[in-house]
Tab-separated table of C-alpha atoms in Angstrom:
chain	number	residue	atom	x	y	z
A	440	UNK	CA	-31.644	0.008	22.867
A	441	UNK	CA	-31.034	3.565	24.924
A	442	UNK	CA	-28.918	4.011	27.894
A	443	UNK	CA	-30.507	5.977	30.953
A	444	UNK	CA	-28.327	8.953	32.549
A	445	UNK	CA	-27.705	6.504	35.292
A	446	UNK	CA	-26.083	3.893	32.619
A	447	UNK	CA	-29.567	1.301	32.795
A	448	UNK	CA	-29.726	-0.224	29.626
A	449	UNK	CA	-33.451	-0.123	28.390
A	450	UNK	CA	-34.418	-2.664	25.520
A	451	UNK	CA	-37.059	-4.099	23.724
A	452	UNK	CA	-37.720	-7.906	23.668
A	453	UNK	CA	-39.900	-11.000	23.326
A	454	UNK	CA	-38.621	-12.974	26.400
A	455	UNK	CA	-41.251	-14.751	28.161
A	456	UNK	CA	-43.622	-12.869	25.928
A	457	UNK	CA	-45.634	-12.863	22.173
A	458	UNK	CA	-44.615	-9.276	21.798
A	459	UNK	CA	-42.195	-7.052	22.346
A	460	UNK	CA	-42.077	-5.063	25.688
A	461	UNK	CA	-40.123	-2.111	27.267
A	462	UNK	CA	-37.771	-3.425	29.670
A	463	UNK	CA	-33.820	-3.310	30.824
A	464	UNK	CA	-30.848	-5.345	31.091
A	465	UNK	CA	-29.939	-5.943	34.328
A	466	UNK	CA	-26.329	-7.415	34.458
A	467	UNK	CA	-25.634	-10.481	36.826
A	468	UNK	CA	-22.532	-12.552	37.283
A	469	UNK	CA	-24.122	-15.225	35.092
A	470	UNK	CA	-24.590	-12.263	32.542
A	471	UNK	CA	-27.680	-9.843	31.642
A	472	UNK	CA	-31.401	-10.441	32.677
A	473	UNK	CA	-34.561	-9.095	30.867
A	474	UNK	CA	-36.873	-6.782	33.426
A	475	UNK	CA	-40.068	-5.938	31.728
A	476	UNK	CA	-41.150	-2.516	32.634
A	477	UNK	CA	-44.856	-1.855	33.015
A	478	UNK	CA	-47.951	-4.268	32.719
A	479	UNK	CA	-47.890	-7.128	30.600
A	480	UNK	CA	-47.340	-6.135	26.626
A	481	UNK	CA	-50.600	-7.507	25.214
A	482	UNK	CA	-49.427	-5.319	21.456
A	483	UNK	CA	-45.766	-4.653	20.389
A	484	UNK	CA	-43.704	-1.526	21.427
A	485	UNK	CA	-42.812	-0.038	18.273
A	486	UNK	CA	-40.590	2.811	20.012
A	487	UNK	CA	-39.295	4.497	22.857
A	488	UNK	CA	-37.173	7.379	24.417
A	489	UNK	CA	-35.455	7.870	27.770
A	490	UNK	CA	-36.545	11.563	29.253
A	491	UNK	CA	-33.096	13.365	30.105
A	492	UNK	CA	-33.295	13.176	33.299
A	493	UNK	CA	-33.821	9.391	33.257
A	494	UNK	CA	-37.062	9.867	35.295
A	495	UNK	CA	-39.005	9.134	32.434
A	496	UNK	CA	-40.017	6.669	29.500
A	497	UNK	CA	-42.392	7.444	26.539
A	498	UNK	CA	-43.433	4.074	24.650
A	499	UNK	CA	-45.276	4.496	21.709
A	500	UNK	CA	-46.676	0.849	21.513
A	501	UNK	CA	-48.889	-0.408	18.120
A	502	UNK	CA	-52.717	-1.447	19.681
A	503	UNK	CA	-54.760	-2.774	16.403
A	504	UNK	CA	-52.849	-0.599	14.006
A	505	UNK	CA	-53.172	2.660	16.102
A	506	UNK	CA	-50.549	4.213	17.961
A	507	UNK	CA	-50.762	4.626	21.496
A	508	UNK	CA	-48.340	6.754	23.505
A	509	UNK	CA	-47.914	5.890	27.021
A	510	UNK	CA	-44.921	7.668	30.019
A	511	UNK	CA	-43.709	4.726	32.291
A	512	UNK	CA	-41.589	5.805	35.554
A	513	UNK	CA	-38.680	3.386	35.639
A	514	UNK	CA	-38.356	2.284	38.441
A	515	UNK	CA	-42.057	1.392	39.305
A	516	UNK	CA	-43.414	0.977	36.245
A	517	UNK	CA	-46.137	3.053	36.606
């Protein structure tokens, strides 16, 4: 887990999925939801850092034992 500059709370998880994903916490009054960030995880995120500016996300993610690096924009997910 990392918090953003902006206090978002990304995470990794395997809600609703075989592997883990990038996503956030997004707290409700019921308590926190899961948002997956980016397309569907189809391999497991092994890591990930917030850029300082929060504008930013570098996922390294493990595709058939090679590791691929990949920069997500938060809020889109592009």
């Amino acid at each position: 887990a990392s918090y953003g500059p902006d206090g978002r709370l990304f995470v990794t998880s395997d809600t609703g999925s075989d592997f883990q994903q990038l996503g956030e916490l997004v707290p409700g009054p019921a308590g926190s939801t899961f948002r997956a960030i980016g397309p569907a995880a189809k391999w497991d995120v092994e890591s990930f850092d917030v850029s300082p500016d929060g504008r930013s996300l570098a996922v390294v993610s493990n595709e058939a034992g090679v590791a691929r690096l990949r920069i997500f924009d938060p809020p889109t997910g592009a």
